[in-house]
Amino acid sequence: MSSAFVMTDLPDLFLRFLALSLLSIGGGMSTAPEMHRYLVSERGWLQDAEFTTAIALAQAAPGPNILFVPVLGYQVAGLAGACATFIGILLPSTLLSLAVSRWGNRRRDTPGVRAFITGLAPLTIGLLFSAGWVLALPFIREPDHRLGGLGLIALTVAVMLKTRLGPIWLILMGGVIGALGWV
Amino acid sequence: MRTPTDATPIATPPDTVAPRSLSDLFLTFTILALQGFGGVLAVAQRELVDRRNWLTREQFVEAYSLAQLLPGPNVVNLSLMLGDKFFGWRGAIAALAGMLLAPLLIVLSLAASYNQLAEYPAVAGALRGMGAVAAGLMVAMACKLVMTLRTNPMGPLLCALIGGLSLVLVAVLRLPLHWVIPAVGVAGWCLARLCIARAERAE
């Protein structure tokens, strides 16, 4: 565990996630690379594996995947950290979404709004690929887990693209394969 | 302004019904969130559209398109918008709380017990396996969404350029998002306006 964190860092943690909120276009996961940069590379509060664990826990548990954010906060600073990161990541985007959906419902067909939809789509998708890359990093970096990890990633992609199987089954399968020590 | 106290402030097509109350809204979102392992969207569609008839499929697609564009988690934005549509801001809060509260308690108890459980190599291994699957799910989702760019008015080449550029800037060069999104976003918006204008002149 890394614990260079002290409670006086809490406002900084909160403000960083508050600022990230408005950048989380395409879902909270698109800001995962930035959270990784801040928590792991810049501050050293978490390690690569802890970061990926938070995301895996949120994926394994029911509910929106954004719940990896309070888990990251929890890993850094316990319940206070969970509150700081979760309220931070949700508050601005929530208020903005409410305001924009009320406003946008009235002027949906204007050129500006249509250009926003068109122009941001490829950016969003590029960010989702980046998030996949960051999640795969622990497997790419550690030779012990490289073969099994990348194999499981490739299998998951193939099953998701070729079948209609629910993701819960893949997550369970990943858990079993991992528990057997194959990853 | 709509009044937050009325049950059906917005014109509802005859084949849909509104949630009965704020607690109905809260409970419905709690139930659908608790079923959403590895993604809530598909469950939300089935519960809200197919089973409860709160919206038509078309309304669902429309709400989700907007939710996707705005910052914030898509399904969270979706729950806000639907709650707001039925009961104003109080509905937005009820739907949001339903979507997040129970799953938050579950995931935090998992995280809390993980520190003790992690001593067992099988648990650490299971989490590592689930981590690999999580990476795969993300990549697969991105691959699927690439298909939606086919109908993008900017054309495949420009889309690949913008998407590839953001991938390189974020994943390879590790530049902070608060530089990448405004820079690439504004460029994308300008290009899109040009392309849409040109397509309309050609018609």
PDB file of C-alpha atoms in Angstrom, chain A residues 1 20-31 33-34 36-37 41 52-53 55-67 70-71 74-75 79 82 86 89-90 93-98 100-102 104-105 108 111-137 139 141 145 148-149 152-153 156-157 160-161 163 167-168 170-179 183, chain B residues 1-2 33-40 62 66-77 80-81 84 88-89 92 96 99-100 103-104 106-108 110-115 121-149 152-154 158-160 162-164 166-168 170-172 174-182 184-186 188-190 192-193 196 200:
ATOM      1  CA  MET A   1       0.000   0.000   0.000  1.00  0.00           C
ATOM      2  CA  LEU A  20     -12.330  15.957 -14.132  1.00  0.00           C
ATOM      3  CA  SER A  21     -16.109  15.709 -13.951  1.00  0.00           C
ATOM      4  CA  LEU A  22     -16.718  18.160 -16.779  1.00  0.00           C
ATOM      5  CA  LEU A  23     -14.100  16.410 -18.920  1.00  0.00           C
ATOM      6  CA  SER A  24     -15.715  12.988 -18.553  1.00  0.00           C
ATOM      7  CA  ILE A  25     -17.414  13.036 -21.937  1.00  0.00           C
ATOM      8  CA  GLY A  26     -18.204   9.485 -23.015  1.00  0.00           C
ATOM      9  CA  GLY A  27     -18.608   8.286 -19.427  1.00  0.00           C
ATOM     10  CA  GLY A  28     -16.429   8.284 -16.355  1.00  0.00           C
ATOM     11  CA  MET A  29     -14.162   5.649 -17.871  1.00  0.00           C
ATOM     12  CA  SER A  30     -12.810   8.103 -20.435  1.00  0.00           C
ATOM     13  CA  THR A  31     -11.136   9.987 -17.581  1.00  0.00           C
ATOM     14  CA  PRO A  33      -6.183   7.617 -17.980  1.00  0.00           C
ATOM     15  CA  GLU A  34      -6.150  11.044 -16.327  1.00  0.00           C
ATOM     16  CA  HIS A  36      -4.185   7.086 -13.392  1.00  0.00           C
ATOM     17  CA  ARG A  37      -1.786   9.891 -14.302  1.00  0.00           C
ATOM     18  CA  SER A  41       2.271   8.671 -11.782  1.00  0.00           C
ATOM     19  CA  THR A  52      -6.756  -1.831 -12.077  1.00  0.00           C
ATOM     20  CA  THR A  53      -8.194  -3.626  -9.023  1.00  0.00           C
ATOM     21  CA  ILE A  55     -11.878  -0.932 -11.865  1.00  0.00           C
ATOM     22  CA  ALA A  56     -12.200  -4.712 -11.664  1.00  0.00           C
ATOM     23  CA  LEU A  57     -14.128  -4.439  -8.360  1.00  0.00           C
ATOM     24  CA  ALA A  58     -16.526  -1.915  -9.857  1.00  0.00           C
ATOM     25  CA  GLN A  59     -17.020  -4.143 -12.896  1.00  0.00           C
ATOM     26  CA  ALA A  60     -17.585  -7.189 -10.697  1.00  0.00           C
ATOM     27  CA  ALA A  61     -20.157  -5.424  -8.519  1.00  0.00           C
ATOM     28  CA  PRO A  62     -23.601  -4.473  -9.829  1.00  0.00           C
ATOM     29  CA  GLY A  63     -24.286  -0.877 -10.807  1.00  0.00           C
ATOM     30  CA  PRO A  64     -22.742   1.765 -13.024  1.00  0.00           C
ATOM     31  CA  ASN A  65     -19.030   1.391 -13.719  1.00  0.00           C
ATOM     32  CA  ILE A  66     -18.444   4.931 -12.420  1.00  0.00           C
ATOM     33  CA  LEU A  67     -18.348   3.279  -8.977  1.00  0.00           C
ATOM     34  CA  PRO A  70     -15.279   5.992  -4.992  1.00  0.00           C
ATOM     35  CA  VAL A  71     -13.239   2.779  -4.779  1.00  0.00           C
ATOM     36  CA  TYR A  74     -11.391   4.627  -0.709  1.00  0.00           C
ATOM     37  CA  GLN A  75      -8.040   3.050  -1.553  1.00  0.00           C
ATOM     38  CA  LEU A  79     -14.414   6.732   3.416  1.00  0.00           C
ATOM     39  CA  ALA A  82     -14.539   7.827  -1.340  1.00  0.00           C
ATOM     40  CA  PHE A  86     -17.461  10.493  -5.807  1.00  0.00           C
ATOM     41  CA  ILE A  89     -16.831  13.436 -10.118  1.00  0.00           C
ATOM     42  CA  LEU A  90     -20.654  13.652 -10.034  1.00  0.00           C
ATOM     43  CA  SER A  93     -21.620  16.837 -14.590  1.00  0.00           C
ATOM     44  CA  THR A  94     -24.969  16.259 -12.886  1.00  0.00           C
ATOM     45  CA  LEU A  95     -25.847  19.942 -12.723  1.00  0.00           C
ATOM     46  CA  LEU A  96     -24.643  20.504 -16.270  1.00  0.00           C
ATOM     47  CA  SER A  97     -26.551  17.496 -17.630  1.00  0.00           C
ATOM     48  CA  LEU A  98     -29.793  18.707 -16.086  1.00  0.00           C
ATOM     49  CA  VAL A 100     -28.284  21.091 -20.922  1.00  0.00           C
ATOM     50  CA  SER A 101     -30.991  18.455 -21.325  1.00  0.00           C
ATOM     51  CA  ARG A 102     -33.664  21.040 -20.474  1.00  0.00           C
ATOM     52  CA  GLY A 104     -31.168  21.063 -25.613  1.00  0.00           C
ATOM     53  CA  ASN A 105     -34.671  19.619 -25.742  1.00  0.00           C
ATOM     54  CA  ARG A 108     -32.085  20.051 -30.959  1.00  0.00           C
ATOM     55  CA  PRO A 111     -26.255  23.441 -36.653  1.00  0.00           C
ATOM     56  CA  GLY A 112     -24.161  24.039 -33.531  1.00  0.00           C
ATOM     57  CA  VAL A 113     -25.733  21.154 -31.607  1.00  0.00           C
ATOM     58  CA  ARG A 114     -25.494  18.818 -34.605  1.00  0.00           C
ATOM     59  CA  ALA A 115     -21.810  19.687 -35.130  1.00  0.00           C
ATOM     60  CA  PHE A 116     -21.194  18.925 -31.440  1.00  0.00           C
ATOM     61  CA  ILE A 117     -22.711  15.449 -31.845  1.00  0.00           C
ATOM     62  CA  THR A 118     -20.775  14.803 -35.055  1.00  0.00           C
ATOM     63  CA  GLY A 119     -17.424  16.242 -34.069  1.00  0.00           C
ATOM     64  CA  LEU A 120     -17.103  14.744 -30.601  1.00  0.00           C
ATOM     65  CA  ALA A 121     -17.977  11.145 -31.529  1.00  0.00           C
ATOM     66  CA  PRO A 122     -14.522  10.152 -32.881  1.00  0.00           C
ATOM     67  CA  LEU A 123     -12.797  11.892 -29.968  1.00  0.00           C
ATOM     68  CA  THR A 124     -14.927   9.940 -27.479  1.00  0.00           C
ATOM     69  CA  ILE A 125     -14.115   6.641 -29.157  1.00  0.00           C
ATOM     70  CA  GLY A 126     -10.395   7.454 -29.187  1.00  0.00           C
ATOM     71  CA  LEU A 127     -10.654   8.070 -25.426  1.00  0.00           C
ATOM     72  CA  LEU A 128     -12.403   4.733 -24.836  1.00  0.00           C
ATOM     73  CA  PHE A 129      -9.558   2.932 -26.646  1.00  0.00           C
ATOM     74  CA  SER A 130      -7.102   4.846 -24.457  1.00  0.00           C
ATOM     75  CA  ALA A 131      -8.956   3.648 -21.349  1.00  0.00           C
ATOM     76  CA  GLY A 132      -8.711   0.046 -22.599  1.00  0.00           C
ATOM     77  CA  TRP A 133      -4.978   0.540 -23.090  1.00  0.00           C
ATOM     78  CA  VAL A 134      -4.514   1.852 -19.542  1.00  0.00           C
ATOM     79  CA  LEU A 135      -6.448  -1.108 -18.099  1.00  0.00           C
ATOM     80  CA  ALA A 136      -4.302  -3.531 -20.086  1.00  0.00           C
ATOM     81  CA  LEU A 137      -1.025  -1.926 -18.935  1.00  0.00           C
ATOM     82  CA  PHE A 139      -0.571  -7.174 -18.063  1.00  0.00           C
ATOM     83  CA  ARG A 141       4.269  -4.473 -18.199  1.00  0.00           C
ATOM     84  CA  HIS A 145       1.082 -12.084 -16.287  1.00  0.00           C
ATOM     85  CA  GLY A 148      -2.428 -15.110 -19.715  1.00  0.00           C
ATOM     86  CA  GLY A 149      -3.609 -11.510 -19.341  1.00  0.00           C
ATOM     87  CA  LEU A 152      -7.898 -13.254 -21.669  1.00  0.00           C
ATOM     88  CA  ILE A 153      -8.255  -9.709 -23.022  1.00  0.00           C
ATOM     89  CA  THR A 156     -13.065 -11.136 -24.062  1.00  0.00           C
ATOM     90  CA  VAL A 157     -12.946  -8.847 -27.086  1.00  0.00           C
ATOM     91  CA  MET A 160     -18.095  -9.493 -26.971  1.00  0.00           C
ATOM     92  CA  LEU A 161     -17.884  -8.824 -30.696  1.00  0.00           C
ATOM     93  CA  THR A 163     -21.702 -13.310 -29.470  1.00  0.00           C
ATOM     94  CA  PRO A 167     -20.675  -9.360 -19.704  1.00  0.00           C
ATOM     95  CA  ILE A 168     -21.412 -10.848 -16.262  1.00  0.00           C
ATOM     96  CA  LEU A 170     -17.134 -13.077 -18.873  1.00  0.00           C
ATOM     97  CA  ILE A 171     -16.378 -11.363 -15.571  1.00  0.00           C
ATOM     98  CA  LEU A 172     -17.181 -14.573 -13.700  1.00  0.00           C
ATOM     99  CA  MET A 173     -15.030 -16.532 -16.129  1.00  0.00           C
ATOM    100  CA  GLY A 174     -12.163 -14.074 -15.639  1.00  0.00           C
ATOM    101  CA  GLY A 175     -12.506 -14.497 -11.880  1.00  0.00           C
ATOM    102  CA  VAL A 176     -12.390 -18.288 -12.089  1.00  0.00           C
ATOM    103  CA  ILE A 177      -9.478 -18.359 -14.547  1.00  0.00           C
ATOM    104  CA  GLY A 178      -7.618 -15.871 -12.364  1.00  0.00           C
ATOM    105  CA  ALA A 179      -8.346 -17.776  -9.140  1.00  0.00           C
ATOM    106  CA  VAL A 183      -3.538 -15.142 -15.519  1.00  0.00           C
TER     107      VAL A 183
ATOM    108  CA  MET B   1     -41.324  25.693 -16.202  1.00  0.00           C
ATOM    109  CA  ARG B   2     -42.930  22.413 -15.426  1.00  0.00           C
ATOM    110  CA  ALA B  33     -28.869  -0.895 -11.043  1.00  0.00           C
ATOM    111  CA  LEU B  34     -28.587  -4.050  -8.919  1.00  0.00           C
ATOM    112  CA  GLN B  35     -29.092  -6.206 -12.011  1.00  0.00           C
ATOM    113  CA  GLY B  36     -26.450  -4.339 -13.982  1.00  0.00           C
ATOM    114  CA  PHE B  37     -23.327  -6.442 -13.717  1.00  0.00           C
ATOM    115  CA  GLY B  38     -20.817  -5.122 -16.217  1.00  0.00           C
ATOM    116  CA  GLY B  39     -23.104  -2.461 -17.645  1.00  0.00           C
ATOM    117  CA  VAL B  40     -26.477  -1.023 -16.718  1.00  0.00           C
ATOM    118  CA  GLU B  62     -33.019   9.945 -27.932  1.00  0.00           C
ATOM    119  CA  LEU B  66     -27.909  13.157 -25.278  1.00  0.00           C
ATOM    120  CA  ALA B  67     -26.736  11.425 -22.076  1.00  0.00           C
ATOM    121  CA  GLN B  68     -23.780  10.061 -24.024  1.00  0.00           C
ATOM    122  CA  LEU B  69     -22.711  13.457 -25.259  1.00  0.00           C
ATOM    123  CA  LEU B  70     -22.711  15.179 -21.917  1.00  0.00           C
ATOM    124  CA  PRO B  71     -19.882  14.817 -19.432  1.00  0.00           C
ATOM    125  CA  GLY B  72     -20.555  12.316 -16.674  1.00  0.00           C
ATOM    126  CA  PRO B  73     -21.414   8.615 -16.666  1.00  0.00           C
ATOM    127  CA  ASN B  74     -23.944   7.897 -19.405  1.00  0.00           C
ATOM    128  CA  VAL B  75     -26.398   5.840 -17.374  1.00  0.00           C
ATOM    129  CA  VAL B  76     -26.203   8.315 -14.499  1.00  0.00           C
ATOM    130  CA  ASN B  77     -27.054  11.157 -16.877  1.00  0.00           C
ATOM    131  CA  LEU B  80     -31.174  12.148 -14.099  1.00  0.00           C
ATOM    132  CA  MET B  81     -32.899  13.142 -17.320  1.00  0.00           C
ATOM    133  CA  ASP B  84     -36.351  15.160 -14.244  1.00  0.00           C
ATOM    134  CA  GLY B  88     -38.603  17.733 -12.025  1.00  0.00           C
ATOM    135  CA  TRP B  89     -35.475  18.084  -9.908  1.00  0.00           C
ATOM    136  CA  ALA B  92     -33.778  13.625 -10.848  1.00  0.00           C
ATOM    137  CA  LEU B  96     -29.908   9.283  -9.254  1.00  0.00           C
ATOM    138  CA  MET B  99     -29.050   4.236  -9.458  1.00  0.00           C
ATOM    139  CA  LEU B 100     -26.101   4.839  -7.115  1.00  0.00           C
ATOM    140  CA  PRO B 103     -24.427  -0.310  -5.622  1.00  0.00           C
ATOM    141  CA  LEU B 104     -22.145   2.163  -3.801  1.00  0.00           C
ATOM    142  CA  ILE B 106     -21.940  -2.985  -2.137  1.00  0.00           C
ATOM    143  CA  VAL B 107     -18.798  -1.890  -3.937  1.00  0.00           C
ATOM    144  CA  LEU B 108     -17.370  -0.172  -0.858  1.00  0.00           C
ATOM    145  CA  LEU B 110     -16.160  -5.291  -1.387  1.00  0.00           C
ATOM    146  CA  ALA B 111     -13.269  -2.830  -1.406  1.00  0.00           C
ATOM    147  CA  ALA B 112     -13.109  -2.887   2.399  1.00  0.00           C
ATOM    148  CA  SER B 113     -12.977  -6.670   2.608  1.00  0.00           C
ATOM    149  CA  TYR B 114     -10.635  -6.915  -0.362  1.00  0.00           C
ATOM    150  CA  ASN B 115      -7.688  -5.791   1.766  1.00  0.00           C
ATOM    151  CA  PRO B 121      -3.493 -15.690  -3.791  1.00  0.00           C
ATOM    152  CA  ALA B 122      -6.700 -17.046  -5.344  1.00  0.00           C
ATOM    153  CA  VAL B 123      -8.560 -13.780  -4.602  1.00  0.00           C
ATOM    154  CA  ALA B 124      -5.752 -11.640  -5.964  1.00  0.00           C
ATOM    155  CA  GLY B 125      -5.682 -13.919  -9.018  1.00  0.00           C
ATOM    156  CA  ALA B 126      -9.454 -13.673  -9.460  1.00  0.00           C
ATOM    157  CA  LEU B 127      -9.268  -9.885  -9.364  1.00  0.00           C
ATOM    158  CA  ARG B 128      -6.409  -9.944 -11.869  1.00  0.00           C
ATOM    159  CA  GLY B 129      -8.496 -12.139 -14.168  1.00  0.00           C
ATOM    160  CA  MET B 130     -11.478  -9.815 -13.814  1.00  0.00           C
ATOM    161  CA  GLY B 131      -9.142  -6.898 -14.518  1.00  0.00           C
ATOM    162  CA  ALA B 132      -8.115  -8.464 -17.807  1.00  0.00           C
ATOM    163  CA  VAL B 133     -11.781  -9.006 -18.699  1.00  0.00           C
ATOM    164  CA  ALA B 134     -12.504  -5.368 -17.761  1.00  0.00           C
ATOM    165  CA  ALA B 135      -9.775  -4.265 -20.171  1.00  0.00           C
ATOM    166  CA  GLY B 136     -11.247  -6.510 -22.863  1.00  0.00           C
ATOM    167  CA  LEU B 137     -14.797  -5.179 -22.305  1.00  0.00           C
ATOM    168  CA  MET B 138     -13.537  -1.632 -22.713  1.00  0.00           C
ATOM    169  CA  VAL B 139     -11.673  -2.424 -25.930  1.00  0.00           C
ATOM    170  CA  ALA B 140     -14.671  -4.370 -27.285  1.00  0.00           C
ATOM    171  CA  MET B 141     -17.053  -1.503 -26.511  1.00  0.00           C
ATOM    172  CA  ALA B 142     -14.730   0.926 -28.286  1.00  0.00           C
ATOM    173  CA  CYS B 143     -14.574  -1.448 -31.294  1.00  0.00           C
ATOM    174  CA  LYS B 144     -18.382  -1.654 -31.427  1.00  0.00           C
ATOM    175  CA  LEU B 145     -18.774   2.112 -31.199  1.00  0.00           C
ATOM    176  CA  VAL B 146     -16.355   2.595 -34.088  1.00  0.00           C
ATOM    177  CA  MET B 147     -19.166   1.208 -36.255  1.00  0.00           C
ATOM    178  CA  THR B 148     -21.404   4.147 -35.338  1.00  0.00           C
ATOM    179  CA  LEU B 149     -18.903   6.443 -37.074  1.00  0.00           C
ATOM    180  CA  ASN B 152     -20.771  10.317 -39.354  1.00  0.00           C
ATOM    181  CA  PRO B 153     -20.985  13.235 -41.816  1.00  0.00           C
ATOM    182  CA  MET B 154     -17.240  13.860 -41.495  1.00  0.00           C
ATOM    183  CA  LEU B 158     -11.403  12.501 -40.735  1.00  0.00           C
ATOM    184  CA  CYS B 159     -12.966  10.353 -38.007  1.00  0.00           C
ATOM    185  CA  ALA B 160      -9.963   8.011 -37.970  1.00  0.00           C
ATOM    186  CA  ILE B 162      -9.458  12.614 -34.860  1.00  0.00           C
ATOM    187  CA  GLY B 163      -9.870   9.304 -33.000  1.00  0.00           C
ATOM    188  CA  GLY B 164      -6.282   8.227 -33.671  1.00  0.00           C
ATOM    189  CA  SER B 166      -6.792  11.525 -29.294  1.00  0.00           C
ATOM    190  CA  LEU B 167      -5.591   7.958 -28.679  1.00  0.00           C
ATOM    191  CA  VAL B 168      -1.957   8.946 -29.293  1.00  0.00           C
ATOM    192  CA  VAL B 170      -3.819  10.397 -24.217  1.00  0.00           C
ATOM    193  CA  ALA B 171      -2.538   6.801 -24.193  1.00  0.00           C
ATOM    194  CA  VAL B 172       0.927   7.190 -25.703  1.00  0.00           C
ATOM    195  CA  ARG B 174      -0.031  10.729 -21.603  1.00  0.00           C
ATOM    196  CA  LEU B 175      -1.073  14.365 -22.027  1.00  0.00           C
ATOM    197  CA  PRO B 176      -3.678  15.584 -19.517  1.00  0.00           C
ATOM    198  CA  LEU B 177      -7.294  15.388 -20.693  1.00  0.00           C
ATOM    199  CA  HIS B 178      -7.985  19.030 -19.918  1.00  0.00           C
ATOM    200  CA  TRP B 179      -5.675  19.898 -22.808  1.00  0.00           C
ATOM    201  CA  VAL B 180      -6.690  17.132 -25.193  1.00  0.00           C
ATOM    202  CA  ILE B 181     -10.485  17.428 -24.991  1.00  0.00           C
ATOM    203  CA  PRO B 182     -10.780  21.192 -25.572  1.00  0.00           C
ATOM    204  CA  VAL B 184      -9.325  18.112 -30.235  1.00  0.00           C
ATOM    205  CA  GLY B 185     -12.971  18.840 -29.393  1.00  0.00           C
ATOM    206  CA  VAL B 186     -12.962  22.355 -30.818  1.00  0.00           C
ATOM    207  CA  GLY B 188     -13.687  18.339 -34.320  1.00  0.00           C
ATOM    208  CA  TRP B 189     -16.603  20.729 -33.834  1.00  0.00           C
ATOM    209  CA  CYS B 190     -15.259  23.149 -36.485  1.00  0.00           C
ATOM    210  CA  ALA B 192     -18.052  18.899 -38.324  1.00  0.00           C
ATOM    211  CA  ARG B 193     -19.706  22.265 -38.955  1.00  0.00           C
ATOM    212  CA  ILE B 196     -22.385  19.423 -42.417  1.00  0.00           C
ATOM    213  CA  GLU B 200     -26.275  20.561 -47.097  1.00  0.00           C
TER     214      GLU B 200
END
